[in-house]
Amino acid sequence: MTRRITHHVAKLAAALLISASLSGCAQAPAGSTDVDPAEGFNRGMFRVHQAIDGAVLRPVTYVYRGVVPEFGRDMVDNFVTNLSTPVVAANSFLQLDADRGFVAFWRFIINSTVGIGGLFDVASEAGLKKFDNDFGLTMARYGADSGAYLFLPVLGPTSPRDLVGRVADMFMDPFNYYDEGATMVRGGLTALNTRSEKYELLEDINNNSLDPYATIRSGYTQSRDAEVRKVRGQKPALKPMNTSAE
Amino acid sequence: MRLKPGLIVLALLAFVPTASHASPQEASKFVQSVGDEAFAIIKDGSLDKDTKQKKLERVFAKSVDIPWVGKFVLGRYWRQASEQQRNRYVDEYRSFIITHYTSRFAKYSGGDFKITGSKPDGNGQYVVSMEITPPKEDQPILVDYRVHPGKNGLQIFDVIVEGVSMITTQRSEFNSVLANKGIDGLISQLAKKSDSAEKSGS
């Protein structure tokens, strides 16, 4: 078992190295979402993920959605979102976006107090809308390219840059220094909440796509690209298209 | 600064509409009317799910440039296909894409939308932006419709949801199938999907 894990870690490290080194030369034609130098590795990991998802993540989420009523799931969502808000604020400030940094800051203060420890998102009703931010985007803001597309079991679609970003976010998070048991519980709740938020989307893709792997890659690449453009202050990428010809 | 007459003429020319070019207002009006029609069907409580779906299919078929999208998502494989393959593909793609999209909306019974902007995008194309608020949600979804002049007036050729373009995503999906199974493989998979969608009634 340990040998197999080491094997996987070695494979992952190799894929990271390969994708990092390829990212420089394998420039995507503008707007293409099909550039995937680590596709063989990724598809293997995708199969592993689909097996884990089918056996554990999806059934657990299915039961969660059946047993816990919507207002309860909203509270879980608000709670884990609130715990991640200091990291969102920190990254916004690192991106020199003080406006959004203060939105996140006040969201955390208001929801932690008036919102009873983050169970209620009262800040949203006061006009301080929820948004996401992470260190992957902070690196992108200062020019880091994503590197090659990666798919990892449980973590899902990502890239070398965003994987580094996730680790940095973990170190940045004050709550991760609090208590190991509490961190584990929070991690579990966050994973459950994330899978539950994506439930309908993933049902749709798994039932309707001719190639779920390619659909997820394309969708993720485009939506991440849109987020990166936003923090870089660029306009959305709309490919000029000559639709009258042919 | 000295004004150059040539430049002024050029600038004026840029605003002269040509016959086939609509205006941002027309594009916005077109998307508004499609949205009104679709939401009226979705919100009509007297319709059962099958009737809803049939009505939505008709709206979809006339407002979306299905032949153009079908060609686009095939990418370079369109040029490689034979006449007979192209015809079979166009037929299968049409029924696939219509059920694929309308079945998602037939489930809904409420929600609202608001057009927030419309701007030209070159080549007589327009981008019409919309905010859709699904029932029981307060965070609206941002959707852009790309519109161009079709055979009978304006038609939609792409829907971009929160930065994700439907035609780009579908082209990736199709090209992956095409690379592994070729055009005949793709056609038979499309036929299979349409069949199972009809049988399950979704």
CSV table of C-alpha atoms in Angstrom, one decimal:
chain,number,residue,atom,x,y,z
A,1,MET,CA,0.0,0.0,0.0
A,2,THR,CA,2.7,2.5,1.0
A,3,ARG,CA,4.6,1.5,-2.1
A,4,ARG,CA,1.6,2.2,-4.2
A,5,ILE,CA,1.2,5.6,-2.6
A,6,THR,CA,4.8,6.5,-3.1
A,7,HIS,CA,4.4,5.4,-6.7
A,8,HIS,CA,1.4,7.8,-7.1
A,9,VAL,CA,3.3,10.6,-5.4
A,10,ALA,CA,6.2,10.1,-7.7
A,11,LYS,CA,3.9,10.1,-10.7
A,12,LEU,CA,2.3,13.3,-9.5
A,13,ALA,CA,5.7,14.9,-9.0
A,14,ALA,CA,6.7,13.9,-12.4
A,15,ALA,CA,3.5,15.3,-13.9
A,16,LEU,CA,4.0,18.5,-12.1
A,17,LEU,CA,7.6,18.8,-13.4
A,18,ILE,CA,6.5,18.0,-16.9
A,19,SER,CA,3.6,20.4,-16.9
A,20,ALA,CA,5.7,23.1,-15.3
A,21,SER,CA,8.4,22.7,-18.0
A,22,LEU,CA,5.9,22.5,-20.8
A,23,SER,CA,4.0,25.5,-19.8
A,24,GLY,CA,6.6,27.7,-21.2
A,25,CYS,CA,6.6,26.3,-24.7
A,26,ALA,CA,3.2,24.9,-25.2
A,27,GLN,CA,1.4,28.1,-25.8
A,28,ALA,CA,-2.2,27.6,-26.4
A,29,PRO,CA,-3.7,29.1,-29.5
A,30,ALA,CA,-5.8,32.0,-28.3
A,31,GLY,CA,-8.9,30.8,-26.4
A,32,SER,CA,-8.2,27.1,-26.9
A,33,THR,CA,-9.2,24.8,-24.0
A,34,ASP,CA,-7.8,21.7,-25.5
A,35,VAL,CA,-4.1,22.1,-24.6
A,36,ASP,CA,-3.4,19.2,-22.2
A,37,PRO,CA,0.2,18.0,-22.3
A,38,ALA,CA,-0.4,15.8,-19.3
A,39,GLU,CA,-3.6,14.3,-20.7
A,40,GLY,CA,-2.6,10.6,-20.2
A,41,PHE,CA,-1.8,11.1,-16.6
A,42,ASN,CA,-4.8,13.4,-16.1
A,43,ARG,CA,-7.2,10.9,-17.6
A,44,GLY,CA,-5.8,8.2,-15.3
A,45,MET,CA,-6.3,10.4,-12.3
A,46,PHE,CA,-9.8,11.3,-13.6
A,47,ARG,CA,-10.7,7.6,-13.6
A,48,VAL,CA,-9.5,7.2,-10.1
A,49,HIS,CA,-11.5,10.3,-9.1
A,50,GLN,CA,-14.7,9.1,-10.7
A,51,ALA,CA,-14.3,5.8,-8.8
A,52,ILE,CA,-13.8,7.6,-5.5
A,53,ASP,CA,-16.6,10.0,-6.3
A,54,GLY,CA,-19.0,7.2,-7.3
A,55,ALA,CA,-18.2,5.1,-4.2
A,56,VAL,CA,-18.0,7.8,-1.5
A,57,LEU,CA,-18.3,11.5,-2.4
A,58,ARG,CA,-21.5,11.3,-4.5
A,59,PRO,CA,-23.5,8.9,-2.2
A,60,VAL,CA,-22.5,10.9,0.9
A,61,THR,CA,-23.5,14.1,-0.7
A,62,TYR,CA,-26.8,12.5,-2.0
A,63,VAL,CA,-27.7,11.5,1.6
A,64,TYR,CA,-26.6,14.9,2.9
A,65,ARG,CA,-28.9,16.6,0.5
A,66,GLY,CA,-31.7,14.2,1.3
A,67,VAL,CA,-31.5,14.4,5.1
A,68,VAL,CA,-30.4,18.0,5.8
A,69,PRO,CA,-33.0,20.5,4.7
A,70,GLU,CA,-32.0,23.4,2.5
A,71,PHE,CA,-31.8,26.0,5.3
A,72,GLY,CA,-29.4,23.7,7.2
A,73,ARG,CA,-27.2,23.2,4.2
A,74,ASP,CA,-27.2,27.0,3.7
A,75,MET,CA,-26.0,27.4,7.3
A,76,VAL,CA,-23.1,24.9,6.6
A,77,ASP,CA,-22.3,26.8,3.5
A,78,ASN,CA,-22.3,30.1,5.3
A,79,PHE,CA,-20.2,28.7,8.2
A,80,VAL,CA,-17.4,27.2,6.0
A,81,THR,CA,-17.5,30.2,3.7
A,82,ASN,CA,-17.1,32.5,6.7
A,83,LEU,CA,-14.1,30.6,8.0
A,84,SER,CA,-12.4,31.0,4.6
A,85,THR,CA,-13.1,34.7,4.4
A,86,PRO,CA,-9.8,35.9,6.2
A,87,VAL,CA,-7.8,34.2,3.4
A,88,VAL,CA,-10.1,35.8,0.8
A,89,ALA,CA,-9.5,39.2,2.4
A,90,ALA,CA,-5.7,38.7,2.6
A,91,ASN,CA,-5.5,37.7,-1.0
A,92,SER,CA,-7.6,40.7,-2.1
A,93,PHE,CA,-5.2,43.0,-0.2
A,94,LEU,CA,-2.2,41.2,-1.7
A,95,GLN,CA,-3.7,41.9,-5.1
A,96,LEU,CA,-3.8,45.6,-4.1
A,97,ASP,CA,-7.6,45.4,-4.4
A,98,ALA,CA,-8.5,47.3,-1.1
A,99,ASP,CA,-12.2,47.6,-2.1
A,100,ARG,CA,-12.8,43.9,-2.2
A,101,GLY,CA,-10.3,43.4,0.7
A,102,PHE,CA,-12.5,45.5,3.0
A,103,VAL,CA,-15.7,43.9,1.7
A,104,ALA,CA,-14.3,40.5,2.8
A,105,PHE,CA,-12.9,42.0,6.1
A,106,TRP,CA,-16.3,43.4,7.1
A,107,ARG,CA,-18.1,40.3,5.9
A,108,PHE,CA,-16.0,38.3,8.3
A,109,ILE,CA,-16.5,40.8,11.2
A,110,ILE,CA,-20.3,41.1,10.7
A,111,ASN,CA,-21.1,37.4,10.0
A,112,SER,CA,-18.9,36.2,12.9
A,113,THR,CA,-20.8,38.4,15.3
A,114,VAL,CA,-24.3,39.3,14.1
A,115,GLY,CA,-24.4,36.2,11.9
A,116,ILE,CA,-23.8,34.0,15.0
A,117,GLY,CA,-20.3,32.6,14.3
A,118,GLY,CA,-20.9,32.7,10.5
A,119,LEU,CA,-24.1,30.6,10.4
A,120,PHE,CA,-26.0,33.4,8.8
A,121,ASP,CA,-24.8,35.6,5.9
A,122,VAL,CA,-26.2,38.9,7.2
A,123,ALA,CA,-23.5,40.8,5.5
A,124,SER,CA,-24.9,39.8,2.1
A,125,GLU,CA,-28.2,41.4,2.9
A,126,ALA,CA,-26.3,44.6,3.9
A,127,GLY,CA,-24.9,44.7,0.4
A,128,LEU,CA,-21.5,43.1,1.1
A,129,LYS,CA,-21.7,40.3,-1.4
A,130,LYS,CA,-19.8,37.0,-1.2
A,131,PHE,CA,-16.9,36.4,-3.6
A,132,ASP,CA,-14.0,34.0,-4.0
A,133,ASN,CA,-10.3,34.7,-4.0
A,134,ASP,CA,-7.2,32.6,-3.6
A,135,PHE,CA,-3.4,32.7,-3.8
A,136,GLY,CA,-3.4,31.1,-7.2
A,137,LEU,CA,-5.2,34.3,-8.4
A,138,THR,CA,-2.7,36.5,-6.5
A,139,MET,CA,0.2,34.8,-8.3
A,140,ALA,CA,-1.7,35.2,-11.6
A,141,ARG,CA,-2.2,38.9,-10.8
A,142,TYR,CA,1.6,39.3,-10.7
A,143,GLY,CA,2.0,37.5,-14.0
A,144,ALA,CA,2.3,33.8,-13.1
A,145,ASP,CA,1.0,31.5,-15.9
A,146,SER,CA,-1.1,28.5,-14.8
A,147,GLY,CA,1.2,25.9,-16.3
A,148,ALA,CA,-0.4,22.8,-17.8
A,149,TYR,CA,-3.8,21.6,-16.9
A,150,LEU,CA,-4.0,19.0,-14.1
A,151,PHE,CA,-6.7,16.8,-12.9
A,152,LEU,CA,-6.2,15.3,-9.4
A,153,PRO,CA,-8.5,12.8,-7.5
A,154,VAL,CA,-10.7,14.5,-4.9
A,155,LEU,CA,-9.1,18.0,-5.6
A,156,GLY,CA,-10.4,18.0,-9.2
A,157,PRO,CA,-9.3,20.3,-12.0
A,158,THR,CA,-6.3,22.5,-11.2
A,159,SER,CA,-2.8,23.6,-12.4
A,160,PRO,CA,0.7,23.7,-10.9
A,161,ARG,CA,0.2,27.4,-10.1
A,162,ASP,CA,-3.2,26.8,-8.4
A,163,LEU,CA,-1.9,23.8,-6.6
A,164,VAL,CA,0.9,25.9,-5.1
A,165,GLY,CA,-1.8,28.5,-4.4
A,166,ARG,CA,-3.9,26.1,-2.4
A,167,VAL,CA,-0.9,25.1,-0.2
A,168,ALA,CA,-0.1,28.8,0.4
A,169,ASP,CA,-3.8,29.5,1.3
A,170,MET,CA,-3.6,26.7,3.9
A,171,PHE,CA,-0.5,28.2,5.5
A,172,MET,CA,-2.1,31.7,5.4
A,173,ASP,CA,-5.3,30.5,7.1
A,174,PRO,CA,-5.2,31.4,10.8
A,175,PHE,CA,-7.8,28.7,11.7
A,176,ASN,CA,-5.4,25.9,10.5
A,177,TYR,CA,-3.2,26.7,13.5
A,178,TYR,CA,-6.0,26.3,16.0
A,179,ASP,CA,-6.7,22.7,16.6
A,180,GLU,CA,-5.9,19.6,14.4
A,181,GLY,CA,-9.2,17.9,15.1
A,182,ALA,CA,-11.2,21.0,14.4
A,183,THR,CA,-9.3,21.5,11.1
A,184,MET,CA,-10.2,18.0,10.1
A,185,VAL,CA,-13.9,18.5,10.8
A,186,ARG,CA,-13.8,21.8,8.9
A,187,GLY,CA,-12.0,20.2,6.0
A,188,GLY,CA,-14.7,17.5,5.8
A,189,LEU,CA,-17.5,20.0,5.9
A,190,THR,CA,-15.9,22.2,3.3
A,191,ALA,CA,-15.5,19.2,1.0
A,192,LEU,CA,-19.1,18.1,1.5
A,193,ASN,CA,-20.3,21.7,0.9
A,194,THR,CA,-18.3,22.0,-2.3
A,195,ARG,CA,-19.5,18.7,-3.7
A,196,SER,CA,-23.0,19.6,-2.8
A,197,GLU,CA,-22.8,23.0,-4.5
A,198,LYS,CA,-21.5,21.2,-7.7
A,199,TYR,CA,-24.1,18.4,-7.4
A,200,GLU,CA,-26.5,19.4,-10.2
A,201,LEU,CA,-23.7,20.6,-12.5
A,202,LEU,CA,-21.8,17.3,-12.1
A,203,GLU,CA,-25.0,15.2,-12.6
A,204,ASP,CA,-25.6,17.1,-15.8
A,205,ILE,CA,-22.1,16.6,-17.1
A,206,ASN,CA,-21.9,13.0,-16.1
A,207,ASN,CA,-25.3,12.2,-17.7
A,208,ASN,CA,-25.2,14.3,-20.8
A,209,SER,CA,-21.6,14.9,-21.9
A,210,LEU,CA,-20.1,12.6,-24.5
A,211,ASP,CA,-16.7,13.0,-22.7
A,212,PRO,CA,-17.1,14.3,-19.2
A,213,TYR,CA,-13.3,14.7,-18.8
A,214,ALA,CA,-13.1,17.1,-21.8
A,215,THR,CA,-16.2,19.0,-20.7
A,216,ILE,CA,-14.8,19.6,-17.2
A,217,ARG,CA,-11.4,20.6,-18.6
A,218,SER,CA,-12.9,23.1,-21.0
A,219,GLY,CA,-15.4,24.5,-18.5
A,220,TYR,CA,-12.8,24.8,-15.7
A,221,THR,CA,-10.1,26.4,-18.0
A,222,GLN,CA,-12.6,29.0,-19.2
A,223,SER,CA,-14.0,29.9,-15.9
A,224,ARG,CA,-10.5,30.1,-14.3
A,225,ASP,CA,-9.4,32.2,-17.2
A,226,ALA,CA,-12.3,34.6,-16.6
A,227,GLU,CA,-11.3,34.9,-12.9
A,228,VAL,CA,-7.7,35.6,-13.8
A,229,ARG,CA,-8.7,38.3,-16.3
A,230,LYS,CA,-10.8,39.9,-13.6
A,231,VAL,CA,-7.9,40.2,-11.1
A,232,ARG,CA,-5.6,41.4,-13.9
A,233,GLY,CA,-8.1,44.0,-14.8
A,234,GLN,CA,-8.5,42.7,-18.4
A,235,LYS,CA,-11.7,42.4,-20.4
A,236,PRO,CA,-13.4,39.1,-20.8
A,237,ALA,CA,-12.0,37.0,-23.6
A,238,LEU,CA,-14.4,37.1,-26.5
A,239,LYS,CA,-12.9,35.5,-29.5
A,240,PRO,CA,-13.6,37.5,-32.6
A,241,MET,CA,-15.5,35.1,-34.9
A,242,ASN,CA,-16.2,35.4,-38.5
A,243,THR,CA,-19.6,33.8,-38.4
A,244,SER,CA,-20.7,34.9,-41.8
A,245,ALA,CA,-18.2,32.9,-43.7
A,246,GLU,CA,-18.7,29.2,-44.6
B,1,MET,CA,-4.8,69.7,-33.0
B,2,ARG,CA,-5.5,70.0,-36.7
B,3,LEU,CA,-8.5,68.0,-37.8
B,4,LYS,CA,-8.0,65.7,-40.8
B,5,PRO,CA,-11.0,65.6,-43.0
B,6,GLY,CA,-10.1,62.0,-44.1
B,7,LEU,CA,-10.3,60.8,-40.5
B,8,ILE,CA,-13.7,62.4,-40.0
B,9,VAL,CA,-15.1,60.7,-43.1
B,10,LEU,CA,-13.7,57.4,-41.9
B,11,ALA,CA,-15.2,57.9,-38.4
B,12,LEU,CA,-18.6,58.7,-39.9
B,13,LEU,CA,-18.4,55.7,-42.2
B,14,ALA,CA,-17.9,53.5,-39.2
B,15,PHE,CA,-21.4,54.5,-38.0
B,16,VAL,CA,-23.2,54.0,-41.2
B,17,PRO,CA,-25.2,50.8,-40.8
B,18,THR,CA,-25.1,48.4,-43.7
B,19,ALA,CA,-28.1,46.5,-44.8
B,20,SER,CA,-27.4,43.2,-42.9
B,21,HIS,CA,-26.2,45.0,-39.8
B,22,ALA,CA,-28.7,45.4,-36.9
B,23,SER,CA,-28.2,47.8,-34.0
B,24,PRO,CA,-27.3,47.1,-30.4
B,25,GLN,CA,-30.9,48.0,-29.5
B,26,GLU,CA,-32.3,45.5,-32.0
B,27,ALA,CA,-30.0,42.8,-30.6
B,28,SER,CA,-31.1,43.6,-27.1
B,29,LYS,CA,-34.8,43.6,-28.2
B,30,PHE,CA,-34.3,40.3,-29.9
B,31,VAL,CA,-32.8,38.6,-26.8
B,32,GLN,CA,-35.5,40.2,-24.6
B,33,SER,CA,-38.3,38.7,-26.8
B,34,VAL,CA,-36.6,35.3,-26.7
B,35,GLY,CA,-36.3,35.5,-22.9
B,36,ASP,CA,-39.9,36.7,-22.5
B,37,GLU,CA,-41.2,33.9,-24.6
B,38,ALA,CA,-39.1,31.2,-22.8
B,39,PHE,CA,-39.9,32.5,-19.3
B,40,ALA,CA,-43.6,32.7,-20.1
B,41,ILE,CA,-43.5,29.0,-21.0
B,42,ILE,CA,-41.4,28.1,-17.9
B,43,LYS,CA,-43.8,30.0,-15.6
B,44,ASP,CA,-47.0,28.7,-17.1
B,45,GLY,CA,-48.4,26.4,-14.4
B,46,SER,CA,-51.0,24.9,-16.6
B,47,LEU,CA,-48.5,23.1,-18.8
B,48,ASP,CA,-47.1,19.7,-18.0
B,49,LYS,CA,-43.4,18.9,-18.4
B,50,ASP,CA,-43.7,17.4,-21.8
B,51,THR,CA,-45.7,20.2,-23.3
B,52,LYS,CA,-43.3,22.7,-21.7
B,53,GLN,CA,-40.4,20.9,-23.3
B,54,LYS,CA,-42.1,20.8,-26.8
B,55,LYS,CA,-42.8,24.6,-26.6
B,56,LEU,CA,-39.3,25.4,-25.4
B,57,GLU,CA,-37.9,23.3,-28.3
B,58,ARG,CA,-39.7,25.4,-30.8
B,59,VAL,CA,-38.4,28.7,-29.3
B,60,PHE,CA,-34.8,27.2,-29.2
B,61,ALA,CA,-35.0,26.0,-32.8
B,62,LYS,CA,-36.0,29.4,-34.2
B,63,SER,CA,-33.7,31.6,-32.1
B,64,VAL,CA,-30.5,29.6,-32.2
B,65,ASP,CA,-28.4,29.3,-35.4
B,66,ILE,CA,-28.1,25.5,-35.1
B,67,PRO,CA,-26.5,24.8,-38.5
B,68,TRP,CA,-23.7,27.3,-37.7
B,69,VAL,CA,-23.1,26.0,-34.2
B,70,GLY,CA,-23.1,22.5,-35.4
B,71,LYS,CA,-20.4,23.3,-37.9
B,72,PHE,CA,-18.4,25.3,-35.4
B,73,VAL,CA,-18.3,22.5,-32.8
B,74,LEU,CA,-17.1,20.0,-35.3
B,75,GLY,CA,-14.0,22.3,-36.0
B,76,ARG,CA,-11.6,21.0,-38.6
B,77,TYR,CA,-13.5,17.7,-38.8
B,78,TRP,CA,-16.2,19.4,-40.8
B,79,ARG,CA,-13.9,19.9,-43.7
B,80,GLN,CA,-12.8,16.2,-43.5
B,81,ALA,CA,-16.3,14.8,-43.5
B,82,SER,CA,-18.0,13.5,-46.6
B,83,GLU,CA,-21.2,15.0,-48.0
B,84,GLN,CA,-23.2,12.1,-46.6
B,85,GLN,CA,-21.5,12.3,-43.2
B,86,ARG,CA,-22.3,16.0,-43.0
B,87,ASN,CA,-26.0,15.4,-43.7
B,88,ARG,CA,-26.3,12.7,-41.1
B,89,TYR,CA,-24.4,14.8,-38.5
B,90,VAL,CA,-26.5,17.9,-39.1
B,91,ASP,CA,-29.7,15.9,-38.5
B,92,GLU,CA,-28.4,14.1,-35.4
B,93,TYR,CA,-26.8,17.3,-34.0
B,94,ARG,CA,-30.1,19.2,-34.4
B,95,SER,CA,-32.2,16.8,-32.3
B,96,PHE,CA,-29.3,16.3,-29.8
B,97,ILE,CA,-28.8,20.0,-29.1
B,98,ILE,CA,-32.5,20.8,-28.9
B,99,THR,CA,-33.2,18.1,-26.2
B,100,HIS,CA,-29.9,18.7,-24.5
B,101,TYR,CA,-30.7,22.4,-23.8
B,102,THR,CA,-34.4,22.5,-23.4
B,103,SER,CA,-34.6,19.6,-20.9
B,104,ARG,CA,-32.6,21.7,-18.4
B,105,PHE,CA,-35.1,24.4,-18.5
B,106,ALA,CA,-38.3,22.3,-18.5
B,107,LYS,CA,-37.6,21.5,-14.9
B,108,TYR,CA,-37.8,25.1,-13.7
B,109,SER,CA,-41.0,26.9,-12.9
B,110,GLY,CA,-39.8,30.4,-11.9
B,111,GLY,CA,-37.0,32.8,-12.0
B,112,ASP,CA,-36.4,36.2,-13.6
B,113,PHE,CA,-34.1,37.9,-16.0
B,114,LYS,CA,-32.9,41.4,-16.8
B,115,ILE,CA,-30.9,42.6,-19.8
B,116,THR,CA,-28.0,44.7,-18.6
B,117,GLY,CA,-26.3,45.7,-21.8
B,118,SER,CA,-25.8,45.2,-25.5
B,119,LYS,CA,-22.7,46.1,-27.6
B,120,PRO,CA,-21.5,45.5,-31.1
B,121,ASP,CA,-18.7,42.9,-31.5
B,122,GLY,CA,-17.6,43.4,-35.1
B,123,ASN,CA,-18.8,41.5,-38.2
B,124,GLY,CA,-22.4,42.5,-37.5
B,125,GLN,CA,-22.3,40.6,-34.2
B,126,TYR,CA,-23.6,41.7,-30.8
B,127,VAL,CA,-23.1,40.7,-27.2
B,128,VAL,CA,-26.2,41.0,-25.1
B,129,SER,CA,-25.6,40.7,-21.4
B,130,MET,CA,-28.3,39.3,-19.1
B,131,GLU,CA,-28.7,38.6,-15.4
B,132,ILE,CA,-30.8,35.6,-14.6
B,133,THR,CA,-32.0,35.2,-11.0
B,134,PRO,CA,-33.1,31.6,-10.4
B,135,PRO,CA,-35.9,30.9,-8.0
B,136,LYS,CA,-34.8,31.0,-4.3
B,137,GLU,CA,-31.5,32.5,-5.1
B,138,ASP,CA,-30.3,36.1,-4.5
B,139,GLN,CA,-27.0,35.9,-6.4
B,140,PRO,CA,-27.8,36.4,-10.2
B,141,ILE,CA,-26.1,34.4,-12.8
B,142,LEU,CA,-24.3,36.5,-15.5
B,143,VAL,CA,-25.1,35.3,-19.0
B,144,ASP,CA,-23.9,36.8,-22.3
B,145,TYR,CA,-25.6,36.0,-25.6
B,146,ARG,CA,-23.7,36.3,-28.8
B,147,VAL,CA,-26.0,37.2,-31.6
B,148,HIS,CA,-25.5,37.5,-35.4
B,149,PRO,CA,-27.7,38.0,-38.4
B,150,GLY,CA,-29.1,34.7,-39.6
B,151,LYS,CA,-31.3,33.8,-42.5
B,152,ASN,CA,-34.5,35.2,-40.9
B,153,GLY,CA,-33.2,38.0,-38.8
B,154,LEU,CA,-31.0,37.8,-35.7
B,155,GLN,CA,-30.0,34.5,-34.2
B,156,ILE,CA,-28.0,33.4,-31.1
B,157,PHE,CA,-24.8,31.6,-31.8
B,158,ASP,CA,-23.2,31.3,-28.3
B,159,VAL,CA,-24.3,31.5,-24.7
B,160,ILE,CA,-21.6,32.4,-22.2
B,161,VAL,CA,-22.4,31.6,-18.6
B,162,GLU,CA,-20.1,33.1,-16.0
B,163,GLY,CA,-17.2,33.2,-18.5
B,164,VAL,CA,-17.8,29.7,-19.9
B,165,SER,CA,-18.8,29.6,-23.6
B,166,MET,CA,-21.2,26.8,-24.5
B,167,ILE,CA,-19.8,26.4,-28.1
B,168,THR,CA,-16.2,26.3,-26.9
B,169,THR,CA,-17.0,23.7,-24.3
B,170,GLN,CA,-19.0,21.6,-26.7
B,171,ARG,CA,-16.2,21.8,-29.3
B,172,SER,CA,-13.7,20.4,-26.8
B,173,GLU,CA,-16.1,17.6,-25.9
B,174,PHE,CA,-16.8,16.7,-29.5
B,175,ASN,CA,-13.2,17.0,-30.7
B,176,SER,CA,-12.1,14.6,-28.0
B,177,VAL,CA,-14.7,12.1,-29.2
B,178,LEU,CA,-13.7,12.8,-32.8
B,179,ALA,CA,-10.0,12.2,-32.1
B,180,ASN,CA,-10.8,8.8,-30.6
B,181,LYS,CA,-13.7,7.5,-32.6
B,182,GLY,CA,-14.0,9.6,-35.8
B,183,ILE,CA,-17.1,11.3,-37.2
B,184,ASP,CA,-19.2,8.1,-37.5
B,185,GLY,CA,-18.4,7.4,-33.8
B,186,LEU,CA,-19.6,10.8,-32.8
B,187,ILE,CA,-22.8,10.6,-34.9
B,188,SER,CA,-23.8,7.3,-33.3
B,189,GLN,CA,-23.1,8.6,-29.8
B,190,LEU,CA,-25.3,11.7,-30.5
B,191,ALA,CA,-28.1,9.4,-31.7
B,192,LYS,CA,-27.7,7.3,-28.6
B,193,LYS,CA,-27.9,10.3,-26.3
B,194,SER,CA,-31.0,11.7,-28.0
B,195,ASP,CA,-32.7,8.3,-27.8
B,196,SER,CA,-32.1,7.9,-24.1
B,197,ALA,CA,-33.2,11.5,-23.4
B,198,GLU,CA,-36.5,10.8,-25.2
B,199,LYS,CA,-37.1,7.5,-23.3
B,200,SER,CA,-36.4,8.9,-19.9
B,201,GLY,CA,-38.5,12.0,-20.8
B,202,SER,CA,-35.9,14.4,-19.6
